[in-house]
Each structure stands twice: as structure tokens, then as C-alpha cells.
Amino acid sequence: MDDTKMEKIVSLSKRRGFIFQGSDVYGGMSGTWDYGPLGVALKRNIINLWWRKFVEERDDIYGVDASIIMNRKVWQASGHVDTFVDPLCEDTVNHRRYRTDHILKDNGLSADGLTMEQMDEVIAKNGIKSPDGNPLSASRTFNMMFKTFVGPTEAEDSVAYLRPETAQGIFTNFKNVVDTFYPDLPFGVAQVGKAFRNEISPRDFVFRSREFEQMEIEYFVDPDDWQTAFDELLASTHSFLKQLGLSDEHIHELEVPAEDRAHYSQRTIDIEYDFPIGREELMGIAYRTDFDLQNVQRVSGKNMVYRVKGSDREFVPHVIEPSFGVERALMAVLTESYREDEVNGEKRVYLQLPEHLAPIRYSVSPLLKNKPELVEKARTIYKSLSQQYPGRVMYDDSGNIGKRYRRQDEIGTPECVVVDFQTLDDDTVTIRDRDTTKQRRVKTSEIIN
Ligand code: GAP
């Protein structure tokens, strides 16, 4: 646990326009976060990288974009209405509520594999009190889905839920994809989008939010072939983590033991990352058998059987599900890239973001902003570079050059282009490297196509 590093990342995120507290101007709303100009760019770069790798560069995975509000039967069939719950206990004096497993964790005890009743026993046995020092109530379950009403009446039959995962929007479209694209097995369907969970205690910056984004794939397989598909998707996941710039030493595979897996899952690996808040789940990959499609078939009455082309073999496909949270990926990228060093005797903070993820690829500055000839040239270079890197070039002329470099360092801009008087003579510019802080002089034709 490195609280200081976490605080520094949260502070930089706010100071530099990456991430703000949701509804900040009205005092905030816990568990919600707003993305500023750089945060949204970084988040999009992560999502686009994932989509390119898992959808566009493969011919066996199809994209969908399903509604966030779905027929409530979806959540009855999937089991979310009955079982998507967290254990909740209450401070018996001030009535503040807590997740029981978090209470154990904060007291250095593990809740892994424990039932709610067993957690209560551990609390009683160890005399654990609420964070305010008061006795805790017995736990009860709390459903994490946000409930709403569709249509003008707030009646029981108009209840709907905000989706708590994107996965069910994939299962409900399984038949649509099969009937319109006739894919051979194995094939996958991918979706990126918002998910909502009424977390009891959202915490740790964007790590546990009430509104977040998921990047999920349901990869449908012949049950005989699940292991091959699982291995391949796990390998592709590791390759994606590399592309995010996460180093191997900070990534850990946790083989989830049977007692901690969902009853239908025959294998689950959680990929954990060394966040400043400790080693925590970044994403998971699970072999979910045919549990989900069987549920859809049972409740909808529609046939989810897949017939293997050119044979009589028919079965409900099994599924491997790699499931990623975008915010956790982003938090891992910020953690990995956050650096401090010293330049000319002064402390420097910079983000060593991989070039393809950096919100800004180049900044362009005139050495002096009161020299029209430098400004004109810098503007021309800025315009040309912007065509090559749309939305990823920043014209930066505020403050002196040192201040500009520091600002660009903090937002992870790999290179700063500066136009000076020599530029006017020989069409060269200086390019200053974020990581080494070294400058080199190059012909503008080297950076502008
Ligand atoms: N469809 C399977 C599923 O949703 P999950 O383990 O509940 O599985 C998958 O969630 C991923 O979604 C997690 O590994 C995490 O990256 C992300 N995630 C889950 N809850 C989150 C929350 N409250 N805030 C941010 N990310 C979350």
C-alpha cells in the first residue's frame, strides 16, 4: 500500500485535467468521476487499443453495442436479481454502512471463501468494531443493481435496472449474431460500455466506482475446445497488458480456487496488478460453461443451440469471458507511468506514458510568444502536425519554456517541438524528449510528412 503515491496520482489527475470528482461543483457524488479533456483522451486511447486488438485485428470476434437498460427478465435469467449482492453491516450507533468483507480486510483479515455468516463470526470473535469504534450489526445482503422505472408509472411491472455488466447485452445478442453472420465456432462477441453498480463503499479513486466502463468478450466455443480458447485469450490478454505499458513484475495471475469461483465457472484467473492501494484485481478471465446461454434459453424460451456446419452436432456453446474494467486499466497505466526525478536540482514529476496512449503526442511552441515570425512558423508546424495526429497536438505558449516542459511532462507528452530563430534560417526545430529531457535539432521534414 502506497497512500502517498495514490494521493499524488489523484492530485495530478485533477490538477492537469484528467479526472475530477463527479458533480464536484455541488459538493461531489461519491463513486462517480468525470473525465476532463486529457482523461477522456487517455481512456479512449485504451479502449481503442483494446477494440483494435480484439475486434478489428481478428476475424473471429464481432462487436455489438447493446442498450444499457434492458428487459428485467435479462437480470432474472442471469441470476443478478437474486444473487448480485454484497454483504452489508451497519454501525449500530451512527448507522453508517460498510461492506463486511472490507471491514475484515481493513482489519488485516481475509474474507476469501467465507459465507456472510462466517464473516460475522470472525468479526464477533476478533471484537472488530466499525471505523468509528462502535459495535457492528449482523450482516445482510444488499443488491448492487440500480433500480429504475421505465415509462410514466412507478409500478412493480415497470421496474428496470441499469446494467451492472455489459456481458448480458452480449448473451442476448448471441442468436442475432449467429443468424446474421453464420460464424464458425469458436467465435466471440465484444462490447465496450458503461456498467453501474451501487457499491456500498466506493473507494480507492476510480478503482471501485458506481459508474464505470467495461470491455468484455464472450468467446463461444465447442465444450471440447474450451482449454485451447482459454489459453489463447489469456495470452492475448497478456499481450494487451504489455501494450498498455504494464511491466510483467507488476502483473500477477491468481488462479481462483473452486470455493471462490461462481458455481458455474470451471476455471477463473484474475489478473491482479500492484496498484498503490495494494495488489488488486485488474481484470478476470473465466470459463463460464454454458450457464449464461442456458439461462437465456430457459427464460426466453428461444433456442440457443448451435448446429456445427456440415454435421449433425448440436449443442449450446460454452463460453470464455475476458472481462476488463476500463477505469482499472487506466489507473494501472497512471500508476505504471508516474515518475519523479530531479532536473537541474529541481524535483520533476512526469508520466512515462507509452507514445500510443499519451493524450498529447507533440506540443508545439514558439520560443518567444511576442515574436510574430516565430509564432507564425510555430502555428504552421502545429497545423501540419495536427493533420497527422488529429486531436493529439497541443499549441503551448503560456509561461516560459521551462514551465511548458514541466506541464507537458506532467501530462505525459513524449516530445515538445520548439520553434526558435534558427528555425527561420534553416527550417530546423528542437525536439525535447520527455524521459531524458535531452533536446535534439531536426529538420521539420523529419516530423512532418
Ligand atoms: N461479466 C463479468 C463481470 O462483470 P466482474 O469481476 O464483476 O465480472 C469485471 O467485473 C471487471 O470490471 C473487473 O475485473 C474490474 O476491472 C471491473 N469492475 C468491476 N466492478 C467495478 C467497479 N465498481 N469499479 C470499477 N471497475 C469495476
GROMACS .gro file of C-alpha atoms and ligand atoms in nm:
model
  476
    1MET     CA    1   0.000   0.000   0.000
    2ASP     CA    2   0.146   0.337  -0.103
    3ASP     CA    3  -0.103   0.605   0.008
    4THR     CA    4   0.132   0.885  -0.085
    5LYS     CA    5   0.168   0.767  -0.442
    6MET     CA    6  -0.209   0.725  -0.471
    7GLU     CA    7  -0.263   1.079  -0.340
    8LYS     CA    8  -0.007   1.214  -0.587
    9ILE     CA    9  -0.180   1.041  -0.879
   10VAL     CA   10  -0.524   1.168  -0.769
   11SER     CA   11  -0.386   1.517  -0.729
   12LEU     CA   12  -0.208   1.517  -1.067
   13SER     CA   13  -0.524   1.380  -1.233
   14LYS     CA   14  -0.723   1.674  -1.101
   15ARG     CA   15  -0.456   1.941  -1.145
   16ARG     CA   16  -0.389   1.853  -1.506
   17GLY     CA   17  -0.741   1.785  -1.626
   18PHE     CA   18  -0.752   1.405  -1.637
   19ILE     CA   19  -1.012   1.310  -1.373
   20PHE     CA   20  -1.238   1.516  -1.145
   21GLN     CA   21  -1.479   1.413  -0.872
   22GLY     CA   22  -1.827   1.372  -1.023
   23SER     CA   23  -2.067   1.666  -0.957
   24ASP     CA   24  -1.773   1.845  -0.791
   25VAL     CA   25  -1.935   2.187  -0.814
   26TYR     CA   26  -2.224   2.063  -0.597
   27GLY     CA   27  -2.002   1.903  -0.337
   28GLY     CA   28  -1.939   1.583  -0.531
   29MET     CA   29  -2.112   1.249  -0.552
   30SER     CA   30  -1.928   0.953  -0.414
   31GLY     CA   31  -1.835   0.674  -0.652
   32THR     CA   32  -1.867   0.893  -0.962
   33TRP     CA   33  -1.588   1.052  -1.161
   34ASP     CA   34  -1.578   1.296  -1.450
   35TYR     CA   35  -1.312   1.278  -1.716
   36GLY     CA   36  -1.151   1.601  -1.831
   37PRO     CA   37  -1.002   1.666  -2.176
   38LEU     CA   38  -0.689   1.459  -2.111
   39GLY     CA   39  -0.864   1.184  -1.915
   40VAL     CA   40  -1.117   1.123  -2.186
   41ALA     CA   41  -0.837   1.110  -2.445
   42LEU     CA   42  -0.636   0.860  -2.238
   43LYS     CA   43  -0.943   0.648  -2.172
   44ARG     CA   44  -1.036   0.647  -2.543
   45ASN     CA   45  -0.681   0.551  -2.638
   46ILE     CA   46  -0.704   0.250  -2.403
   47ILE     CA   47  -1.048   0.148  -2.533
   48ASN     CA   48  -0.943   0.194  -2.896
   49LEU     CA   49  -0.632  -0.015  -2.842
   50TRP     CA   50  -0.845  -0.294  -2.694
   51TRP     CA   51  -1.107  -0.273  -2.970
   52ARG     CA   52  -0.841  -0.274  -3.240
   53LYS     CA   53  -0.663  -0.575  -3.090
   54PHE     CA   54  -0.964  -0.788  -3.003
   55VAL     CA   55  -1.218  -0.688  -3.268
   56GLU     CA   56  -1.062  -0.516  -3.570
   57GLU     CA   57  -0.745  -0.721  -3.598
   58ARG     CA   58  -0.928  -1.053  -3.561
   59ASP     CA   59  -1.183  -1.211  -3.788
   60ASP     CA   60  -1.339  -1.427  -3.517
   61ILE     CA   61  -1.471  -1.154  -3.283
   62TYR     CA   62  -1.771  -0.936  -3.365
   63GLY     CA   63  -1.859  -0.606  -3.197
   64VAL     CA   64  -2.200  -0.511  -3.058
   65ASP     CA   65  -2.338  -0.213  -2.869
   66ALA     CA   66  -2.647  -0.312  -2.670
   67SER     CA   67  -2.884  -0.094  -2.470
   68ILE     CA   68  -2.790  -0.007  -2.114
   69ILE     CA   69  -3.149  -0.050  -1.996
   70MET     CA   70  -3.266  -0.400  -2.077
   71ASN     CA   71  -3.575  -0.608  -2.020
   72ARG     CA   72  -3.574  -0.702  -1.649
   73LYS     CA   73  -3.600  -1.068  -1.749
   74VAL     CA   74  -3.235  -1.043  -1.852
   75TRP     CA   75  -3.138  -0.991  -1.489
   76GLN     CA   76  -3.379  -1.252  -1.358
   77ALA     CA   77  -3.237  -1.509  -1.601
   78SER     CA   78  -2.874  -1.420  -1.528
   79GLY     CA   79  -2.927  -1.451  -1.152
   80HIS     CA   80  -2.843  -1.085  -1.083
   81VAL     CA   81  -3.183  -1.009  -0.925
   82ASP     CA   82  -3.136  -1.284  -0.670
   83THR     CA   83  -2.764  -1.312  -0.619
   84PHE     CA   84  -2.581  -0.996  -0.728
   85VAL     CA   85  -2.534  -0.894  -0.369
   86ASP     CA   86  -2.265  -0.777  -0.132
   87PRO     CA   87  -2.266  -0.837   0.245
   88LEU     CA   88  -2.353  -0.518   0.431
   89CYS     CA   89  -2.319  -0.442   0.801
   90GLU     CA   90  -2.403  -0.131   0.993
   91ASP     CA   91  -2.251   0.076   1.272
   92THR     CA   92  -2.520   0.029   1.538
   93VAL     CA   93  -2.470   0.381   1.675
   94ASN     CA   94  -2.434   0.617   1.378
   95HIS     CA   95  -2.586   0.378   1.121
   96ARG     CA   96  -2.304   0.415   0.871
   97ARG     CA   97  -2.295   0.113   0.641
   98TYR     CA   98  -1.997  -0.093   0.535
   99ARG     CA   99  -1.914  -0.391   0.319
  100THR     CA  100  -1.848  -0.670   0.564
  101ASP     CA  101  -1.558  -0.814   0.362
  102HIS     CA  102  -1.399  -0.467   0.350
  103ILE     CA  103  -1.427  -0.441   0.730
  104LEU     CA  104  -1.236  -0.769   0.757
  105LYS     CA  105  -0.978  -0.662   0.502
  106ASP     CA  106  -0.921  -0.327   0.674
  107ASN     CA  107  -0.852  -0.525   0.992
  108GLY     CA  108  -0.593  -0.741   0.818
  109LEU     CA  109  -0.822  -1.044   0.782
  110SER     CA  110  -0.922  -1.222   0.463
  111ALA     CA  111  -1.285  -1.283   0.368
  112ASP     CA  112  -1.190  -1.520   0.085
  113GLY     CA  113  -1.416  -1.823   0.073
  114LEU     CA  114  -1.621  -1.713   0.377
  115THR     CA  115  -2.000  -1.704   0.383
  116MET     CA  116  -2.169  -1.394   0.523
  117GLU     CA  117  -2.239  -1.575   0.850
  118GLN     CA  118  -1.875  -1.683   0.877
  119MET     CA  119  -1.764  -1.323   0.825
  120ASP     CA  120  -1.992  -1.214   1.109
  121GLU     CA  121  -1.839  -1.485   1.329
  122VAL     CA  122  -1.488  -1.356   1.252
  123ILE     CA  123  -1.600  -1.003   1.343
  124ALA     CA  124  -1.750  -1.124   1.672
  125LYS     CA  125  -1.453  -1.346   1.759
  126ASN     CA  126  -1.200  -1.069   1.699
  127GLY     CA  127  -1.409  -0.797   1.862
  128ILE     CA  128  -1.394  -0.588   1.545
  129LYS     CA  129  -1.572  -0.254   1.566
  130SER     CA  130  -1.679  -0.004   1.300
  131PRO     CA  131  -1.419   0.253   1.188
  132ASP     CA  132  -1.583   0.489   1.441
  133GLY     CA  133  -1.529   0.236   1.722
  134ASN     CA  134  -1.892   0.126   1.758
  135PRO     CA  135  -2.039  -0.226   1.754
  136LEU     CA  136  -2.139  -0.363   1.415
  137SER     CA  137  -2.474  -0.519   1.329
  138ALA     CA  138  -2.515  -0.866   1.183
  139SER     CA  139  -2.470  -0.858   0.805
  140ARG     CA  140  -2.742  -0.873   0.545
  141THR     CA  141  -2.725  -0.887   0.171
  142PHE     CA  142  -2.753  -0.578  -0.043
  143ASN     CA  143  -2.835  -0.596  -0.415
  144MET     CA  144  -2.596  -0.379  -0.612
  145MET     CA  145  -2.814  -0.312  -0.914
  146PHE     CA  146  -2.954   0.039  -0.964
  147LYS     CA  147  -3.330   0.015  -0.999
  148THR     CA  148  -3.533   0.250  -1.213
  149PHE     CA  149  -3.876   0.266  -1.375
  150VAL     CA  150  -3.947   0.267  -1.746
  151GLY     CA  151  -4.248   0.466  -1.861
  152PRO     CA  152  -4.475   0.703  -1.672
  153THR     CA  153  -4.578   0.479  -1.382
  154GLU     CA  154  -4.361   0.375  -1.091
  155ALA     CA  155  -4.528   0.036  -1.068
  156GLU     CA  156  -4.370  -0.303  -1.000
  157ASP     CA  157  -4.416  -0.413  -1.360
  158SER     CA  158  -4.224  -0.113  -1.493
  159VAL     CA  159  -3.911  -0.182  -1.286
  160ALA     CA  160  -3.588  -0.192  -1.486
  161TYR     CA  161  -3.220  -0.195  -1.393
  162LEU     CA  162  -2.914  -0.012  -1.516
  163ARG     CA  163  -2.690  -0.291  -1.638
  164PRO     CA  164  -2.429  -0.400  -1.383
  165GLU     CA  165  -2.216  -0.561  -1.657
  166THR     CA  166  -2.200  -0.541  -2.035
  167ALA     CA  167  -2.184  -0.921  -2.069
  168GLN     CA  168  -2.560  -0.983  -2.068
  169GLY     CA  169  -2.602  -0.748  -2.366
  170ILE     CA  170  -2.375  -0.991  -2.549
  171PHE     CA  171  -2.562  -1.308  -2.449
  172THR     CA  172  -2.893  -1.152  -2.552
  173ASN     CA  173  -2.742  -1.086  -2.896
  174PHE     CA  174  -2.581  -1.429  -2.940
  175LYS     CA  175  -2.863  -1.553  -3.163
  176ASN     CA  176  -2.875  -1.228  -3.362
  177VAL     CA  177  -2.506  -1.257  -3.447
  178VAL     CA  178  -2.535  -1.629  -3.534
  179ASP     CA  179  -2.838  -1.570  -3.757
  180THR     CA  180  -2.687  -1.274  -3.940
  181PHE     CA  181  -2.319  -1.375  -3.970
  182TYR     CA  182  -2.323  -1.760  -3.950
  183PRO     CA  183  -1.985  -1.769  -3.775
  184ASP     CA  184  -1.796  -2.093  -3.723
  185LEU     CA  185  -1.709  -2.185  -3.368
  186PRO     CA  186  -1.510  -2.063  -3.191
  187PHE     CA  187  -1.616  -1.701  -3.228
  188GLY     CA  188  -1.655  -1.411  -2.991
  189VAL     CA  189  -1.876  -1.110  -2.941
  190ALA     CA  190  -1.728  -0.799  -2.780
  191GLN     CA  191  -1.878  -0.494  -2.621
  192VAL     CA  192  -1.747  -0.178  -2.455
  193GLY     CA  193  -1.974   0.038  -2.246
  194LYS     CA  194  -2.096   0.170  -1.918
  195ALA     CA  195  -2.188  -0.052  -1.625
  196PHE     CA  196  -2.344   0.059  -1.298
  197ARG     CA  197  -2.312  -0.088  -0.952
  198ASN     CA  198  -2.450   0.060  -0.635
  199GLU     CA  199  -2.128  -0.014  -0.448
  200ILE     CA  200  -2.176   0.009  -0.068
  201SER     CA  201  -1.841   0.170  -0.021
  202PRO     CA  202  -1.692   0.309  -0.341
  203ARG     CA  203  -1.326   0.387  -0.273
  204ASP     CA  204  -0.973   0.399  -0.396
  205PHE     CA  205  -1.021   0.664  -0.663
  206VAL     CA  206  -1.171   0.516  -0.982
  207PHE     CA  207  -1.087   0.160  -0.875
  208ARG     CA  208  -1.430   0.097  -0.723
  209SER     CA  209  -1.683   0.331  -0.878
  210ARG     CA  210  -2.060   0.324  -0.904
  211GLU     CA  211  -2.047   0.403  -1.274
  212PHE     CA  212  -1.765   0.263  -1.483
  213GLU     CA  213  -1.687   0.110  -1.819
  214GLN     CA  214  -1.621  -0.248  -1.912
  215MET     CA  215  -1.457  -0.408  -2.216
  216GLU     CA  216  -1.593  -0.761  -2.233
  217ILE     CA  217  -1.579  -1.054  -2.472
  218GLU     CA  218  -1.792  -1.364  -2.468
  219TYR     CA  219  -1.599  -1.620  -2.671
  220PHE     CA  220  -1.825  -1.908  -2.771
  221VAL     CA  221  -1.664  -2.250  -2.801
  222ASP     CA  222  -1.728  -2.619  -2.852
  223PRO     CA  223  -1.707  -2.754  -2.492
  224ASP     CA  224  -1.430  -2.991  -2.607
  225ASP     CA  225  -1.214  -2.694  -2.708
  226TRP     CA  226  -1.252  -2.460  -2.412
  227GLN     CA  227  -0.896  -2.504  -2.284
  228THR     CA  228  -0.733  -2.401  -2.614
  229ALA     CA  229  -0.953  -2.091  -2.633
  230PHE     CA  230  -0.887  -2.006  -2.268
  231ASP     CA  231  -0.510  -2.029  -2.320
  232GLU     CA  232  -0.521  -1.820  -2.636
  233LEU     CA  233  -0.733  -1.545  -2.476
  234LEU     CA  234  -0.510  -1.540  -2.170
  235ALA     CA  235  -0.202  -1.500  -2.393
  236SER     CA  236  -0.375  -1.220  -2.590
  237THR     CA  237  -0.468  -1.051  -2.264
  238HIS     CA  238  -0.104  -1.052  -2.153
  239SER     CA  239  -0.003  -0.907  -2.488
  240PHE     CA  240  -0.264  -0.630  -2.441
  241LEU     CA  241  -0.128  -0.557  -2.092
  242LYS     CA  242   0.217  -0.516  -2.247
  243GLN     CA  243   0.074  -0.272  -2.500
  244LEU     CA  244  -0.067  -0.076  -2.205
  245GLY     CA  245   0.292  -0.046  -2.090
  246LEU     CA  246   0.239  -0.252  -1.773
  247SER     CA  247   0.551  -0.436  -1.669
  248ASP     CA  248   0.546  -0.811  -1.601
  249GLU     CA  249   0.673  -0.767  -1.246
  250HIS     CA  250   0.356  -0.577  -1.150
  251ILE     CA  251   0.115  -0.829  -1.304
  252HIS     CA  252   0.010  -1.145  -1.123
  253GLU     CA  253  -0.215  -1.431  -1.223
  254LEU     CA  254  -0.443  -1.555  -0.947
  255GLU     CA  255  -0.591  -1.897  -1.016
  256VAL     CA  256  -0.922  -1.856  -0.834
  257PRO     CA  257  -0.985  -2.163  -0.616
  258ALA     CA  258  -1.310  -2.358  -0.665
  259GLU     CA  259  -1.463  -2.232  -0.339
  260ASP     CA  260  -1.424  -1.869  -0.450
  261ARG     CA  261  -1.546  -1.921  -0.808
  262ALA     CA  262  -1.905  -1.878  -0.921
  263HIS     CA  263  -2.065  -2.224  -0.905
  264TYR     CA  264  -2.090  -2.248  -1.287
  265SER     CA  265  -1.730  -2.144  -1.355
  266GLN     CA  266  -1.487  -2.426  -1.414
  267ARG     CA  267  -1.186  -2.201  -1.424
  268THR     CA  268  -1.123  -1.836  -1.344
  269ILE     CA  269  -0.799  -1.644  -1.350
  270ASP     CA  270  -0.793  -1.296  -1.202
  271ILE     CA  271  -0.519  -1.076  -1.336
  272GLU     CA  272  -0.401  -0.865  -1.047
  273TYR     CA  273  -0.189  -0.552  -1.061
  274ASP     CA  274   0.027  -0.384  -0.798
  275PHE     CA  275  -0.178  -0.067  -0.759
  276PRO     CA  276  -0.067   0.187  -0.496
  277ILE     CA  277  -0.366   0.059  -0.293
  278GLY     CA  278  -0.210  -0.288  -0.296
  279ARG     CA  279  -0.232  -0.593  -0.521
  280GLU     CA  280  -0.587  -0.593  -0.659
  281GLU     CA  281  -0.793  -0.731  -0.944
  282LEU     CA  282  -0.738  -0.558  -1.275
  283MET     CA  283  -0.946  -0.796  -1.487
  284GLY     CA  284  -1.069  -1.152  -1.495
  285ILE     CA  285  -1.094  -1.433  -1.745
  286ALA     CA  286  -1.348  -1.705  -1.672
  287TYR     CA  287  -1.467  -2.027  -1.831
  288ARG     CA  288  -1.842  -1.997  -1.762
  289THR     CA  289  -1.953  -2.323  -1.931
  290ASP     CA  290  -2.298  -2.288  -2.095
  291PHE     CA  291  -2.451  -2.131  -1.783
  292ASP     CA  292  -2.547  -1.797  -1.942
  293LEU     CA  293  -2.686  -1.922  -2.273
  294GLN     CA  294  -2.881  -2.197  -2.092
  295ASN     CA  295  -3.036  -1.928  -1.872
  296VAL     CA  296  -3.128  -1.717  -2.174
  297GLN     CA  297  -3.279  -2.025  -2.340
  298ARG     CA  298  -3.476  -2.125  -2.029
  299VAL     CA  299  -3.624  -1.784  -1.953
  300SER     CA  300  -3.677  -1.656  -2.309
  301GLY     CA  301  -3.796  -1.988  -2.449
  302LYS     CA  302  -3.574  -1.922  -2.755
  303ASN     CA  303  -3.339  -2.188  -2.884
  304MET     CA  304  -2.970  -2.112  -2.818
  305VAL     CA  305  -2.846  -2.436  -2.972
  306TYR     CA  306  -2.564  -2.406  -3.225
  307ARG     CA  307  -2.550  -2.654  -3.512
  308VAL     CA  308  -2.196  -2.725  -3.636
  309LYS     CA  309  -2.189  -2.664  -4.012
  310GLY     CA  310  -2.176  -2.980  -4.226
  311SER     CA  311  -2.251  -3.211  -3.931
  312ASP     CA  312  -2.536  -3.323  -3.708
  313ARG     CA  313  -2.362  -3.196  -3.393
  314GLU     CA  314  -2.573  -2.956  -3.194
  315PHE     CA  315  -2.513  -2.804  -2.852
  316VAL     CA  316  -2.542  -2.484  -2.653
  317PRO     CA  317  -2.194  -2.332  -2.684
  318HIS     CA  318  -1.976  -2.284  -2.382
  319VAL     CA  319  -1.813  -1.951  -2.319
  320ILE     CA  320  -1.482  -1.798  -2.213
  321GLU     CA  321  -1.518  -1.445  -2.081
  322PRO     CA  322  -1.228  -1.199  -2.058
  323SER     CA  323  -1.371  -0.902  -1.867
  324PHE     CA  324  -1.183  -0.576  -1.825
  325GLY     CA  325  -1.266  -0.259  -1.635
  326VAL     CA  326  -1.153   0.048  -1.830
  327GLU     CA  327  -1.102   0.259  -1.515
  328ARG     CA  328  -0.882  -0.006  -1.357
  329ALA     CA  329  -0.678  -0.028  -1.677
  330LEU     CA  330  -0.643   0.349  -1.673
  331MET     CA  331  -0.547   0.351  -1.305
  332ALA     CA  332  -0.283   0.085  -1.375
  333VAL     CA  333  -0.147   0.290  -1.667
  334LEU     CA  334  -0.124   0.602  -1.447
  335THR     CA  335   0.041   0.402  -1.168
  336GLU     CA  336   0.294   0.244  -1.401
  337SER     CA  337   0.385   0.568  -1.574
  338TYR     CA  338   0.405   0.802  -1.274
  339ARG     CA  339   0.766   0.912  -1.222
  340GLU     CA  340   0.957   1.159  -1.012
  341ASP     CA  341   1.315   1.266  -1.070
  342GLU     CA  342   1.534   1.570  -1.040
  343VAL     CA  343   1.625   1.806  -1.321
  344ASN     CA  344   1.873   2.089  -1.263
  345GLY     CA  345   1.834   2.045  -0.889
  346GLU     CA  346   1.453   2.066  -0.902
  347LYS     CA  347   1.203   1.790  -0.843
  348ARG     CA  348   1.020   1.687  -1.158
  349VAL     CA  349   0.701   1.482  -1.199
  350TYR     CA  350   0.627   1.315  -1.530
  351LEU     CA  351   0.412   1.046  -1.680
  352GLN     CA  352   0.612   0.798  -1.883
  353LEU     CA  353   0.311   0.703  -2.093
  354PRO     CA  354   0.363   0.480  -2.396
  355GLU     CA  355   0.361   0.703  -2.703
  356HIS     CA  356   0.045   0.542  -2.845
  357LEU     CA  357  -0.151   0.612  -2.524
  358ALA     CA  358  -0.031   0.966  -2.449
  359PRO     CA  359  -0.324   1.209  -2.490
  360ILE     CA  360  -0.087   1.462  -2.649
  361ARG     CA  361   0.176   1.328  -2.891
  362TYR     CA  362   0.353   1.661  -2.951
  363SER     CA  363   0.336   2.007  -2.806
  364VAL     CA  364   0.442   2.291  -3.034
  365SER     CA  365   0.574   2.623  -2.900
  366PRO     CA  366   0.740   2.936  -3.029
  367LEU     CA  367   1.045   3.005  -2.813
  368LEU     CA  368   0.907   3.357  -2.754
  369LYS     CA  369   0.542   3.434  -2.795
  370ASN     CA  370   0.595   3.805  -2.863
  371LYS     CA  371   0.789   3.740  -3.186
  372PRO     CA  372   0.531   3.722  -3.467
  373GLU     CA  373   0.768   3.543  -3.708
  374LEU     CA  374   0.824   3.261  -3.455
  375VAL     CA  375   0.454   3.241  -3.374
  376GLU     CA  376   0.363   3.221  -3.743
  377LYS     CA  377   0.609   2.937  -3.805
  378ALA     CA  378   0.501   2.752  -3.489
  379ARG     CA  379   0.136   2.782  -3.595
  380THR     CA  380   0.219   2.639  -3.939
  381ILE     CA  381   0.402   2.342  -3.785
  382TYR     CA  382   0.119   2.292  -3.534
  383LYS     CA  383  -0.136   2.281  -3.817
  384SER     CA  384   0.064   2.026  -4.018
  385LEU     CA  385   0.130   1.800  -3.718
  386SER     CA  386  -0.237   1.822  -3.616
  387GLN     CA  387  -0.333   1.673  -3.951
  388GLN     CA  388  -0.103   1.378  -3.882
  389TYR     CA  389  -0.215   1.338  -3.520
  390PRO     CA  390  -0.570   1.476  -3.502
  391GLY     CA  391  -0.653   1.597  -3.153
  392ARG     CA  392  -0.312   1.493  -3.021
  393VAL     CA  393  -0.108   1.809  -3.077
  394MET     CA  394  -0.114   2.099  -2.832
  395TYR     CA  395  -0.013   2.454  -2.913
  396ASP     CA  396   0.151   2.571  -2.592
  397ASP     CA  397   0.279   2.924  -2.547
  398SER     CA  398   0.191   3.005  -2.187
  399GLY     CA  399   0.469   3.069  -1.938
  400ASN     CA  400   0.837   3.034  -2.012
  401ILE     CA  401   0.981   2.734  -2.192
  402GLY     CA  402   1.083   2.559  -1.868
  403LYS     CA  403   0.727   2.582  -1.735
  404ARG     CA  404   0.589   2.448  -2.062
  405TYR     CA  405   0.821   2.146  -2.048
  406ARG     CA  406   0.714   2.070  -1.689
  407ARG     CA  407   0.348   2.096  -1.781
  408GLN     CA  408   0.392   1.866  -2.080
  409ASP     CA  409   0.596   1.623  -1.866
  410GLU     CA  410   0.312   1.600  -1.615
  411ILE     CA  411   0.061   1.509  -1.883
  412GLY     CA  412   0.295   1.259  -2.044
  413THR     CA  413   0.365   1.433  -2.377
  414PRO     CA  414   0.654   1.236  -2.529
  415GLU     CA  415   0.805   1.525  -2.728
  416CYS     CA  416   0.794   1.905  -2.731
  417VAL     CA  417   0.871   2.088  -3.054
  418VAL     CA  418   1.015   2.438  -3.018
  419VAL     CA  419   1.048   2.695  -3.295
  420ASP     CA  420   1.337   2.939  -3.246
  421PHE     CA  421   1.528   3.189  -3.455
  422GLN     CA  422   1.739   2.920  -3.619
  423THR     CA  423   1.416   2.765  -3.748
  424LEU     CA  424   1.364   3.071  -3.965
  425ASP     CA  425   1.709   3.024  -4.123
  426ASP     CA  426   1.731   2.651  -4.181
  427ASP     CA  427   1.383   2.504  -4.115
  428THR     CA  428   1.501   2.303  -3.815
  429VAL     CA  429   1.330   2.280  -3.477
  430THR     CA  430   1.436   2.149  -3.139
  431ILE     CA  431   1.265   1.839  -3.008
  432ARG     CA  432   1.284   1.784  -2.637
  433ASP     CA  433   1.241   1.430  -2.509
  434ARG     CA  434   1.019   1.382  -2.201
  435ASP     CA  435   1.210   1.092  -2.048
  436THR     CA  436   1.570   1.207  -2.100
  437THR     CA  437   1.493   1.584  -2.108
  438LYS     CA  438   1.753   1.597  -2.389
  439GLN     CA  439   1.699   1.820  -2.689
  440ARG     CA  440   1.790   1.742  -3.047
  441ARG     CA  441   1.766   1.957  -3.355
  442VAL     CA  442   1.594   1.813  -3.658
  443LYS     CA  443   1.467   1.926  -3.995
  444THR     CA  444   1.090   1.989  -3.978
  445SER     CA  445   1.057   1.743  -4.267
  446GLU     CA  446   1.163   1.468  -4.025
  447ILE     CA  447   0.848   1.506  -3.821
  448ILE     CA  448   0.604   1.642  -4.079
  449ASN     CA  449   0.507   1.407  -4.362
  450GAP     N1  450  -1.916  -1.004  -1.663
  450GAP     C1  451  -1.830  -1.039  -1.556
  450GAP     C2  452  -1.805  -0.930  -1.463
  450GAP     O1  453  -1.866  -0.823  -1.472
  450GAP     P1  454  -1.663  -0.863  -1.255
  450GAP     O2  455  -1.543  -0.932  -1.197
  450GAP     O3  456  -1.775  -0.832  -1.164
  450GAP     O4  457  -1.710  -0.959  -1.373
  450GAP     C3  458  -1.524  -0.736  -1.434
  450GAP     O5  459  -1.618  -0.732  -1.328
  450GAP     C4  460  -1.428  -0.622  -1.426
  450GAP     O6  461  -1.499  -0.497  -1.418
  450GAP     C5  462  -1.338  -0.624  -1.302
  450GAP     O7  463  -1.226  -0.706  -1.320
  450GAP     C6  464  -1.299  -0.478  -1.292
  450GAP     O8  465  -1.194  -0.450  -1.383
  450GAP     C7  466  -1.425  -0.406  -1.340
  450GAP     N2  467  -1.507  -0.360  -1.226
  450GAP     C8  468  -1.594  -0.431  -1.155
  450GAP     N3  469  -1.653  -0.355  -1.060
  450GAP     C9  470  -1.600  -0.233  -1.072
  450GAP    C10  471  -1.621  -0.107  -1.004
  450GAP     N4  472  -1.709  -0.095  -0.906
  450GAP     N5  473  -1.549   0.000  -1.042
  450GAP    C11  474  -1.459  -0.009  -1.144
  450GAP     N6  475  -1.437  -0.125  -1.212
  450GAP    C12  476  -1.506  -0.234  -1.179
   0.00000   0.00000   0.00000
